[in-house]
XYZ file of C-alpha atoms in Angstrom:
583
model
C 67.247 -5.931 18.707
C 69.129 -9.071 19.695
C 66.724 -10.747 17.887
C 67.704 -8.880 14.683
C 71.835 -9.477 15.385
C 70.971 -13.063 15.926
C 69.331 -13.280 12.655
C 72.073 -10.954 11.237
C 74.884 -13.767 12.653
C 72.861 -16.707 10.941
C 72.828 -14.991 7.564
C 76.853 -13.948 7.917
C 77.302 -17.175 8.803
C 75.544 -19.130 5.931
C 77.231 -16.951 3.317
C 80.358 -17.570 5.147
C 79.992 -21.348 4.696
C 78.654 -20.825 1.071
C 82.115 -18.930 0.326
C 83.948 -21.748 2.023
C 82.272 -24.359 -0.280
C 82.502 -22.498 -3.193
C 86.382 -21.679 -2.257
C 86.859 -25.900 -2.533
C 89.632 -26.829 -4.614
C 88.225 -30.189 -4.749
C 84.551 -30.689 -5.875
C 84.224 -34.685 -5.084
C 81.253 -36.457 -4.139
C 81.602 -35.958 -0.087
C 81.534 -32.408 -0.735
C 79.426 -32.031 -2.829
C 76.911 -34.481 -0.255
C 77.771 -32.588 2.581
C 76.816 -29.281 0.765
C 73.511 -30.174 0.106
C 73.063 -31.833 3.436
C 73.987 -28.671 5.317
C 71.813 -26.292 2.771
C 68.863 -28.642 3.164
C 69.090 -28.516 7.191
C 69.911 -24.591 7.281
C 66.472 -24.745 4.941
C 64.707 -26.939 7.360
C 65.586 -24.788 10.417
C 65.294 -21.720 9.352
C 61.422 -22.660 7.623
C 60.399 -23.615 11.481
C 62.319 -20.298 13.177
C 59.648 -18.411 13.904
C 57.229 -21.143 15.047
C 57.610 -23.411 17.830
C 58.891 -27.093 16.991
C 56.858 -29.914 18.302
C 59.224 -31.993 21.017
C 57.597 -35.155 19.798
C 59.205 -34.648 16.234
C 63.191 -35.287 16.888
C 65.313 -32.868 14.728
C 66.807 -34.164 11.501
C 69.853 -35.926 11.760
C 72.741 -35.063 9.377
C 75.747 -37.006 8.426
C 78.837 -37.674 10.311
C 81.614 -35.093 9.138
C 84.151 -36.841 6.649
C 87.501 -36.762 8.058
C 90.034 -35.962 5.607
C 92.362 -39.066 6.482
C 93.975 -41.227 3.490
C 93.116 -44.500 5.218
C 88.811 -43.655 4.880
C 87.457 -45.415 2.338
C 84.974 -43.036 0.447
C 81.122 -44.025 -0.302
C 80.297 -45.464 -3.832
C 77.294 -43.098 -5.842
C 74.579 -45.015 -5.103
C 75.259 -44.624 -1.323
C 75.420 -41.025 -1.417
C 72.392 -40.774 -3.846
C 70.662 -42.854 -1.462
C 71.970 -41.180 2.120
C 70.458 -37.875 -0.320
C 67.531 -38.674 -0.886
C 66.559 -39.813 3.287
C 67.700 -36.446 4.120
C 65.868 -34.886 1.973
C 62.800 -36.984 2.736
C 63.095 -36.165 6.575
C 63.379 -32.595 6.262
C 59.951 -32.835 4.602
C 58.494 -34.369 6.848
C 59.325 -32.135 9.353
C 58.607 -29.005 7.728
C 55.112 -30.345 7.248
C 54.620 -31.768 11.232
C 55.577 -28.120 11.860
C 53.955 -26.368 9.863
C 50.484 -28.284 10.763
C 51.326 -27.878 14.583
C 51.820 -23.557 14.017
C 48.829 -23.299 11.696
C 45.195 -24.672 11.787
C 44.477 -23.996 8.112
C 46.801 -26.703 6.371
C 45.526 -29.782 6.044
C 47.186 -33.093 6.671
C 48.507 -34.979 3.489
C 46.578 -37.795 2.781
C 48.326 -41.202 3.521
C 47.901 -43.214 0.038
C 50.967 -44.311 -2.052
C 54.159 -42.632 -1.838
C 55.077 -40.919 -4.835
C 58.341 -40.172 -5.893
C 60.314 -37.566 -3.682
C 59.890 -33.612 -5.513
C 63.589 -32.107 -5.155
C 63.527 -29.297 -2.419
C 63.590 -25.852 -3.597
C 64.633 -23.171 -1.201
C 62.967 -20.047 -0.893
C 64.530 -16.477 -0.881
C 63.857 -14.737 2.670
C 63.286 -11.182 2.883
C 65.350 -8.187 1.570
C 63.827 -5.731 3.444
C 64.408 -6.574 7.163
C 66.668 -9.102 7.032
C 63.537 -11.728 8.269
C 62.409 -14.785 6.831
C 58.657 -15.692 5.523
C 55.591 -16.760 6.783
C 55.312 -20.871 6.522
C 51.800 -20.025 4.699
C 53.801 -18.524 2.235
C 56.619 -21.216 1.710
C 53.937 -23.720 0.806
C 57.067 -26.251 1.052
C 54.950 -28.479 3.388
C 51.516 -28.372 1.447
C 53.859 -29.077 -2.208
C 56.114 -31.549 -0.238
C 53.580 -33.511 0.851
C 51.143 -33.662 -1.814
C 51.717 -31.300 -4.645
C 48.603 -31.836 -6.739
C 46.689 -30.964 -4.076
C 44.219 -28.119 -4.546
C 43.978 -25.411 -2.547
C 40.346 -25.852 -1.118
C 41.822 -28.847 0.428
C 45.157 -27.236 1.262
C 43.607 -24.567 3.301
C 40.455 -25.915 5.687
C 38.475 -23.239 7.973
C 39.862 -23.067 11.086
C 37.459 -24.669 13.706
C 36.571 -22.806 17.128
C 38.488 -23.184 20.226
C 36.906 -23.180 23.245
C 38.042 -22.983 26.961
C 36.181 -26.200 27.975
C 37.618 -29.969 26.945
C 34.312 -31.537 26.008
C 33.534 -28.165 23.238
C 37.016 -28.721 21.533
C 35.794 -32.787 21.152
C 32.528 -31.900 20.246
C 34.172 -29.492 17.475
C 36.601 -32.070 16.340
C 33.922 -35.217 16.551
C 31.957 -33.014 14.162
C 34.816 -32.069 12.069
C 36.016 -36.333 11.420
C 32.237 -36.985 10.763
C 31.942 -34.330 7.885
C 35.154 -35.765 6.096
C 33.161 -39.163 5.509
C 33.586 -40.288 1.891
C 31.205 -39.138 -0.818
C 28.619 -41.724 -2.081
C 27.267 -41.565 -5.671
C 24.530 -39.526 -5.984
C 21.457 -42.033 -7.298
C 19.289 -39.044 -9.215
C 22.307 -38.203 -11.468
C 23.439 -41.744 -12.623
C 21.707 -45.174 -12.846
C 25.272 -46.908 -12.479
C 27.988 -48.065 -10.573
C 29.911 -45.797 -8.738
C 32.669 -46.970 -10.796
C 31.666 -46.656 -14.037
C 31.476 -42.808 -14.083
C 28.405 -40.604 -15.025
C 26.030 -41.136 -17.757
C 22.998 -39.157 -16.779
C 23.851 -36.258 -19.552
C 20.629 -35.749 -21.445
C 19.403 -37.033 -24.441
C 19.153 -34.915 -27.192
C 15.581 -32.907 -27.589
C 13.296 -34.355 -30.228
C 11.175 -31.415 -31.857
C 7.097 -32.399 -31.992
C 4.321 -31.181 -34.283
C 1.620 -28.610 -32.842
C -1.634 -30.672 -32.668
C -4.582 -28.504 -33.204
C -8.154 -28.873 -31.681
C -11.272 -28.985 -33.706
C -13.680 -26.557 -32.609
C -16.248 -27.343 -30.273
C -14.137 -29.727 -29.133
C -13.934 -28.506 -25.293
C -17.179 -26.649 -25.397
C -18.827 -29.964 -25.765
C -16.934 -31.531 -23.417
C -17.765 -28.609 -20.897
C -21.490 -29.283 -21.850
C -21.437 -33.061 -21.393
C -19.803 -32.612 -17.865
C -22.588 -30.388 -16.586
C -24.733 -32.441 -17.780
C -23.574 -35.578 -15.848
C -22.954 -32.576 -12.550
C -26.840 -31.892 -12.955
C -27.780 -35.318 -13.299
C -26.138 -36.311 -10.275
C -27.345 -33.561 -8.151
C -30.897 -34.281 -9.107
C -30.551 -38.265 -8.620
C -28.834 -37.052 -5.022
C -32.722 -34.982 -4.161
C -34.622 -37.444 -5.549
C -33.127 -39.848 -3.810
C -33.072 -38.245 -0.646
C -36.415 -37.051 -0.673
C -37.340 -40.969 -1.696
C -35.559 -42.221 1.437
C -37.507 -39.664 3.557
C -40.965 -40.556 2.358
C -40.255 -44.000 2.832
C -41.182 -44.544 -0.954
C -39.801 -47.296 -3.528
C -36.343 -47.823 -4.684
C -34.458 -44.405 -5.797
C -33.302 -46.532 -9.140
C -37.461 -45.978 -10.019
C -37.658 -42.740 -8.671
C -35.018 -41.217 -10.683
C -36.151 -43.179 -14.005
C -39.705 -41.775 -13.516
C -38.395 -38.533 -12.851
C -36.673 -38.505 -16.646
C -40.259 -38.978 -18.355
C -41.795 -36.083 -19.748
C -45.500 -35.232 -18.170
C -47.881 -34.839 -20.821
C -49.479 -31.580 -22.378
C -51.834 -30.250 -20.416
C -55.711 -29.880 -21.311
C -54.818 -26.335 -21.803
C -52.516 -23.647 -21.188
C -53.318 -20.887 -18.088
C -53.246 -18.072 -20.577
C -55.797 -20.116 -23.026
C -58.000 -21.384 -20.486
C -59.614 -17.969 -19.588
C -60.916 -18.219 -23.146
C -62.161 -21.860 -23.584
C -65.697 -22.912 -21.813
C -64.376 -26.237 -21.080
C -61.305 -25.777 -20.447
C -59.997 -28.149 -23.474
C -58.818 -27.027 -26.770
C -61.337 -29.411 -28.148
C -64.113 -25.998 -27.707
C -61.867 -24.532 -30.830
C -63.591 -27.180 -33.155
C -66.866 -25.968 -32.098
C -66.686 -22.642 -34.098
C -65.174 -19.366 -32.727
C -68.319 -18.006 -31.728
C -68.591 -20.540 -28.595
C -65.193 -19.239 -27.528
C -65.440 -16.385 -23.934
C -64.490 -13.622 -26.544
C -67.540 -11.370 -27.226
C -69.158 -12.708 -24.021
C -69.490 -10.450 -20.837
C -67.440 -12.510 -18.842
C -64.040 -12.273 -21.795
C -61.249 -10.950 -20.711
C -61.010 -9.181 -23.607
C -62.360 -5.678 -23.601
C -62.901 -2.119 -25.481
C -60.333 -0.482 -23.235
C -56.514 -0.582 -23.443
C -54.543 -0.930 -20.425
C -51.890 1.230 -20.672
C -49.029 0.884 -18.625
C -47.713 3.688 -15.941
C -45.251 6.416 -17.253
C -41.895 6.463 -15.620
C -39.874 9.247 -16.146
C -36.246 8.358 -17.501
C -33.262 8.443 -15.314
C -31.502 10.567 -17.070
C -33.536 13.394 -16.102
C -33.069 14.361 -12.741
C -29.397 15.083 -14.067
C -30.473 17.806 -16.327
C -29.085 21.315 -15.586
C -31.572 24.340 -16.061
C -30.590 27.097 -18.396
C -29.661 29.849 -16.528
C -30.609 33.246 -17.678
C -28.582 35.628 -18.673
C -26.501 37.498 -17.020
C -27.182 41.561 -16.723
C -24.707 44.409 -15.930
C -25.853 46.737 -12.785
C -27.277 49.222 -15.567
C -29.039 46.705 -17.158
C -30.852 45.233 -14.569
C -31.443 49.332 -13.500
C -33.106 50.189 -16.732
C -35.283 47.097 -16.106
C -36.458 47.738 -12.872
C -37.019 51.095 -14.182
C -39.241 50.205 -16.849
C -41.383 47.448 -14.914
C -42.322 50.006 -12.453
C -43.043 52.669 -14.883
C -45.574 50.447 -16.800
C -47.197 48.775 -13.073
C -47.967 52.344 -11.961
C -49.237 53.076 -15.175
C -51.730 50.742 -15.080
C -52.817 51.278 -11.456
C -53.858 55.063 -13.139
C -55.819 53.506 -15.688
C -57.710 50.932 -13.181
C -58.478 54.097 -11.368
C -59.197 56.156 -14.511
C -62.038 53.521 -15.215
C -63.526 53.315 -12.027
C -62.295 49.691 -10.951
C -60.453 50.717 -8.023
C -60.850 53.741 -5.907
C -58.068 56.151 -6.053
C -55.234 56.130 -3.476
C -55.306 58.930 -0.534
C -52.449 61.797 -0.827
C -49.800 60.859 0.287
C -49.146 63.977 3.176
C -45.986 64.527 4.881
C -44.831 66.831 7.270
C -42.565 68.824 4.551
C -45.642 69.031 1.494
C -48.311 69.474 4.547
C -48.517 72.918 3.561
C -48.307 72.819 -0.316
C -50.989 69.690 -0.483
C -53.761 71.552 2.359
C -53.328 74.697 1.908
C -56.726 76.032 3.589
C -56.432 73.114 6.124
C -53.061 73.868 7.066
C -54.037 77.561 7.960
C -56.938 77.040 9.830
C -55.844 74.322 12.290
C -52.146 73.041 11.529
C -51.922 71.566 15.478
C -54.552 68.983 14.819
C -53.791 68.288 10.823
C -49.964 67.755 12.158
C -50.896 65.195 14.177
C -53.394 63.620 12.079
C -50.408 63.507 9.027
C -48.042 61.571 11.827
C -51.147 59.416 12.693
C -51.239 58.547 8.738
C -47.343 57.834 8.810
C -47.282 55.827 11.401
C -50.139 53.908 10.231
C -48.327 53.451 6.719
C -45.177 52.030 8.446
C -47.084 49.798 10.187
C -48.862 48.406 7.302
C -45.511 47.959 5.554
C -43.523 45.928 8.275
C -46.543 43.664 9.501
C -46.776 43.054 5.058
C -43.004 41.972 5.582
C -43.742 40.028 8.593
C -46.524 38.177 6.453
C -44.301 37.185 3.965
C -41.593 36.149 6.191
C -41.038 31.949 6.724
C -41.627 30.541 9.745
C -39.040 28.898 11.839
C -40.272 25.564 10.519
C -40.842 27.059 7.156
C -37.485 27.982 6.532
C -35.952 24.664 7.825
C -38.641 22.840 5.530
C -37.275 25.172 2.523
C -33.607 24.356 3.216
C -34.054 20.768 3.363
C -35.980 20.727 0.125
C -33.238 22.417 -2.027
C -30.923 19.839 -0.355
C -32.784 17.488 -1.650
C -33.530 18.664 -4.743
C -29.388 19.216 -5.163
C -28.868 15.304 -4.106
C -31.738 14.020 -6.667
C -29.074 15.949 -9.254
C -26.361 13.440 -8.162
C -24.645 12.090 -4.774
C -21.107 13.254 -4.377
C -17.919 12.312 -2.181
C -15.003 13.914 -1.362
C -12.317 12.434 1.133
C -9.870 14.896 3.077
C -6.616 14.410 4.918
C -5.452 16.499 7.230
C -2.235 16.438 9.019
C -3.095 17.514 12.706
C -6.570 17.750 13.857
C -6.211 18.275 17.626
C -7.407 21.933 17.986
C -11.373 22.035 19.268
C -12.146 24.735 17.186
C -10.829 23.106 14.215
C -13.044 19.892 15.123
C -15.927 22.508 15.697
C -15.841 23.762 12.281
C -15.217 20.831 10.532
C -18.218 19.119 11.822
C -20.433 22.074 11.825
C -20.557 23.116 8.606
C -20.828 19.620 7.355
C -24.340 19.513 9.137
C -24.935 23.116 8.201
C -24.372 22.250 4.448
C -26.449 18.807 4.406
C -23.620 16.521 4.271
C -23.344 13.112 5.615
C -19.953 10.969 6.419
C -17.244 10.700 9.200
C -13.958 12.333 10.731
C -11.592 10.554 12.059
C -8.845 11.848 14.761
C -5.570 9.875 14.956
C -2.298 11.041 16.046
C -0.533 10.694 13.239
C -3.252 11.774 10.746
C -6.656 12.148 10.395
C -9.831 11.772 8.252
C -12.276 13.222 6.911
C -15.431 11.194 4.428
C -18.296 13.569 3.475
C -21.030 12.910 1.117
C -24.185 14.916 -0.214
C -25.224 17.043 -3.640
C -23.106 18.898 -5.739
C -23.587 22.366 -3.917
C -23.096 21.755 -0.607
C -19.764 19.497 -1.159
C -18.242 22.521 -3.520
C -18.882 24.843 -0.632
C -17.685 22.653 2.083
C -14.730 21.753 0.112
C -13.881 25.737 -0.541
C -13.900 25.797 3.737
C -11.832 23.479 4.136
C -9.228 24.488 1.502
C -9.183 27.783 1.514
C -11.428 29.494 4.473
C -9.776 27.275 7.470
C -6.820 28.242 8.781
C -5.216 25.240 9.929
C -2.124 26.803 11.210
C -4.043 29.133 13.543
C -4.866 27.310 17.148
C -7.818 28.579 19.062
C -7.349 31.368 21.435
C -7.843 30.643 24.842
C -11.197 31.564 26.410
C -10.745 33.130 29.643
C -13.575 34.766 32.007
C -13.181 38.578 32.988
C -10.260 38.078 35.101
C -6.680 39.251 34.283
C -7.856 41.342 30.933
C -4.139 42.676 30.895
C -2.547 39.298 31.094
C -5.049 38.194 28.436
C -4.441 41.254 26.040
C -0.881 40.691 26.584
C -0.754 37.111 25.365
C -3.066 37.845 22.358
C -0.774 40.274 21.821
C 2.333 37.956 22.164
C 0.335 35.138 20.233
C -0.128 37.540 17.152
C 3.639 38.487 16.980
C 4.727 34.483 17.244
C 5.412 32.817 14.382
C 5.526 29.225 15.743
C 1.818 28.571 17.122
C 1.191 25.642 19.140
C -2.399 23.898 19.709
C -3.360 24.745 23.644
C -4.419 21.083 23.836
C -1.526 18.639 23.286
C 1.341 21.302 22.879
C 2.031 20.323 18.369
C 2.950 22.667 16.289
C 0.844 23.437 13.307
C 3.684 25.543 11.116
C 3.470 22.682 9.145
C -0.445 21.559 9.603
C -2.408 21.049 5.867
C -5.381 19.908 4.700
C -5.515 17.940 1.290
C -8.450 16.542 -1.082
C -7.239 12.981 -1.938
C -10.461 12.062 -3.599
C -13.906 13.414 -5.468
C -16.146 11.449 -7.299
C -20.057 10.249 -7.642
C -21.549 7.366 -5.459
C -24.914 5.583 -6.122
C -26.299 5.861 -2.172
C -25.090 7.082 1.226
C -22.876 5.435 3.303
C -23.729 7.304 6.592
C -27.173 8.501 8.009
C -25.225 11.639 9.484
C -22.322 13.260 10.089
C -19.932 12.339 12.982
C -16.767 12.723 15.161
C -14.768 9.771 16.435
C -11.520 9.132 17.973
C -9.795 5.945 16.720
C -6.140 5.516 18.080
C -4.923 2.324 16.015
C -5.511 1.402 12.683
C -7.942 -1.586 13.293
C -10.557 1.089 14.833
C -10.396 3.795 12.012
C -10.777 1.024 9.170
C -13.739 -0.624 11.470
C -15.178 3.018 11.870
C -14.941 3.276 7.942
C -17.111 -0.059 7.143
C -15.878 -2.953 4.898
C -16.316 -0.915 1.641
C -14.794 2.245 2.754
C -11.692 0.625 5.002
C -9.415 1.201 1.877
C -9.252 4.885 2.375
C -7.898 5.028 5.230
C -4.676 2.980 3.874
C -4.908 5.694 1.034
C -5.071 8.703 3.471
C -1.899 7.235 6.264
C 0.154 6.618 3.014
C -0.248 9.432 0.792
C 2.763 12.368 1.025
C 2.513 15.387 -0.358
C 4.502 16.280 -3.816
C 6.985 18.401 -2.283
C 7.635 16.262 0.646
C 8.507 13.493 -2.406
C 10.875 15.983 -3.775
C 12.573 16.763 -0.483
């Protein structure tokens, strides 16, 4: 507040004076001197107010008071214009001291000629509180001083102050260094500093396309490797020369450039001449090994061994066609009817002897019907005797034409087989968490159950899964794990006989949760998937067999994978689902 009445009092008191001066009767010179001497000091106090004034910078002085005597003699023009201009020219220079001592971002005027002095103009304060400007916003020192001065060299980045002496000189060492004056710069210009710039570029000069001939680069292609060749083959021959310990390479090489002369005869003509020399053919044709026991030249034909094409294996079998239940009824039906009828004509004929009846307990009486009377106790038990004995027949025929242990392996891995000579197939899987056993127990189980060869890997964040193998077992395989695996479901915990009620109770509890949990490492599977990334056809297998491995970094899974097969893991740990995109 007193700060606010003092500023109140300066203001009354400079309009005061301004009402006195106007109120003059007599506008002469002195006054009109002292006027501006006493508006240019109120301007140069009242710019440094609110900042603190150096003591090294003494205040202006201003001109003795006139005394209003008759015996004074008063100043010529010139005086007054000069006395005018010294005022004027110290305030200035003490705004600007000031205003470089309060503020770090001004710049010092540069000390080259003195120009001539810019009249002062004051600037209004403010309205609003009754408080005068910022010195940054004046810019009477910056304009005083040097008023074509831009403002990038006006206002300089304030260097840091430190706490220590030897920072603030480092600071300001490096601050005088970087203000060292600019040389010319030698890849612009080829002149003197002085006589400006006259690197500008010439103007472009437009040039004619200049075709090639043809051939042109083709034989220049051929011609150097030609000279490549010859070099290389002067380089063996001489080193094998230098080896043997033989002449000079310079002969070597030149021999090496002379064509050998025809042979006597050629291998595949020689089997044919007696002498070995085309020289026999003169003789007359009949001297020639051609109708002689020893010609290679025979009455058979060799004919070369059939391979069947490739494109064969991949042929599909027509299926037959498909019946309806009645169909296939009426069928069966009929096949019978005409195999029994000719059993009845075989025995008709005589071929075969005719079957025994067929006695059961329930026609026993209607079939014997004098045997039946007479002894029934012993023909019962010879008609179960005959039953049995039937049965018998029929199961150890069944057990005849059931497979082996062996057998049955041996048929399974010949339709395997046979489905892989059709084609090799691969299908990669990703699937979010795989940390339940009985997940890992069914993935790798049915892949050896179904033929199929490849790799799972378990990660943390995701895991892996290559198989490989014929068409039928990778579309059933692939139906498991989309659609027949629950992945969401963890494995029930296998407990012995003890605590049946806590067990039931927990099943129980486990069936009416809707968040399960894996027993194992305590993540959910609410949000567990398994996705097909990838199907196609290969050429061979990768992998003798089908196996689980644990790789917990990325460098083990690709090295588990193989060089050619590394890339799918990058494909499986980047892939997101579409509705994860759209989320």
């Amino acid at each position: 507040m007193d700060r606010k009445r003092h500023i109140e009092e300066d203001a009354e008191a400079s309009i005061s004076k301004k009402a006195k001066i106007r109120q003059a009767p007599k506008e002469d010179l002195v006054a009109r001197a002292k006027a501006v001497a006493a508006r240019l000091a109120k301007a140069g106090i009242g710019s440094t107010t609110s900042v603190t004034t150096p003591a090294a910078v003494p205040p202006p002085s201003l001109p003795p008071k006139p005394v209003a005597t008759s015996s004074i003699v008063l100043p010529d023009k010139e005086e007054i214009a000069r006395r005018v201009a010294e005022a004027r020219q110290r305030v200035a220079n003490a705004t600007t001291q000031a205003a470089l001592n309060s503020n770090p971002y001004i710049s010092a005027p540069s000390q080259g000629k003195k120009k001539a002095p810019v009249p002062e103009v004051t600037v209004p304060q403010g309205t609003g509180l009754k408080m005068k400007a910022h010195p940054l916003l004046l810019e009477t020192a910056s304009t005083a001083a040097k008023p074509n001065q831009s403002k990038k060299d006006r206002f300089k980045p304030m260097a840091p102050k430190f706490a220590s002496t030897r920072a603030n000189a480092r600071i300001s060492t490096a601050t005088t260094s970087s203000l060292a004056p600019v040389k010319a710069n030698p890849y612009t210009t080829h002149s003197a500093p002085h006589e400006g710039f006259d690197g500008a570029p010439r103007e472009r000069v437009g040039r004619t396309l200049q075709f090639s001939t043809k051939g042109k680069y083709i034989a220049k292609g051929n011609q150097m490797r030609n000279q490549s060749q010859i070099e290389a083959l002067k380089q063996r021959v001489a080193a094998s020369a230098q080896k043997a310990g033989l002449e000079s390479s310079f002969d070597v090489v030149e021999r090496s450039f002379r064509r050998e002369p025809p042979p006597e005869s050629e291998w595949w003509d020689s089997s044919l001449l007696p002498n070995k020399t085309y020289s026999d053919v003169a003789n007359g044709v009949h001297t020639l090994n051609i109708r002689t026991d020893d010609s290679p030249i025979t009455l058979y034909i060799q004919h070369p061994i059939p391979l069947p094409p490739p494109g064969d294996k991949n042929k599909v079998e027509a299926k037959p066609l498909k019946l309806t239940t009645k169909e296939q009824k009426k069928l069966r039906k009929q096949r019978r009817a005409a195999e029994l009828q000719d059993h009845q004509d075989r025995v008709r004929m005589g071929l075969i002897p005719p079957d025994p009846p067929k006695v059961r307990m329930a026609n026993m009486v209607r079939v014997l019907t004098n045997e039946a009377v007479t002894d029934p106790t012993k023909l019962e038990a010879r008609i179960r005797r005959e039953v049995q004995g039937r049965k018998n027949a029929h199961e150890k025929a069944n057990q005849e034409r059931k497979l082996t242990a062996e057998q049955r392996h041996d048929k399974l891995e010949a339709k395997k087989i046979e489905d892989e000579r059709k084609g090799l197939y691969a299908t990669l899987f990703r699937i979010k968490i795989l940390a339940d056993p009985s997940h890992q127990f069914k993935v790798l189980k049915n892949a050896q159950q179904n033929g199929l060869t490849g790799i799972c890997i378990i990660n943390p964040n995701v895991s892996l899964v290559y198989v490989e193998g014929g068409s039928k077992g990778m579309k059933h395989y692939t139906r498991l794990m989309e659609r027949r695996i629950d992945w969401t479901q963890p494995s029930r915990r296998r407990d012995t006989g003890e605590n049946t009620e806590d067990r039931e109770e927990e099943e129980d509890a486990m069936e009416h949760d809707p968040v399960p949990t894996t027993p194992v490492e305590g993540a959910s599977l609410v949000d567990n998937r398994c996705d097909v990334l990838w199907q196609g056809g290969i050429g061979e297998h990768s992998f003798h067999s089908f196996k689980t491995v644990k790789a917990p970094t990325d460098n083990l899974a690709r090295e588990q994978l193989g060089t050619k097969l590394s890339g799918f893991w990058d494909t499986v740990k980047n892939w997101k689902p579409a509705d994860e995109d759209l989320v």
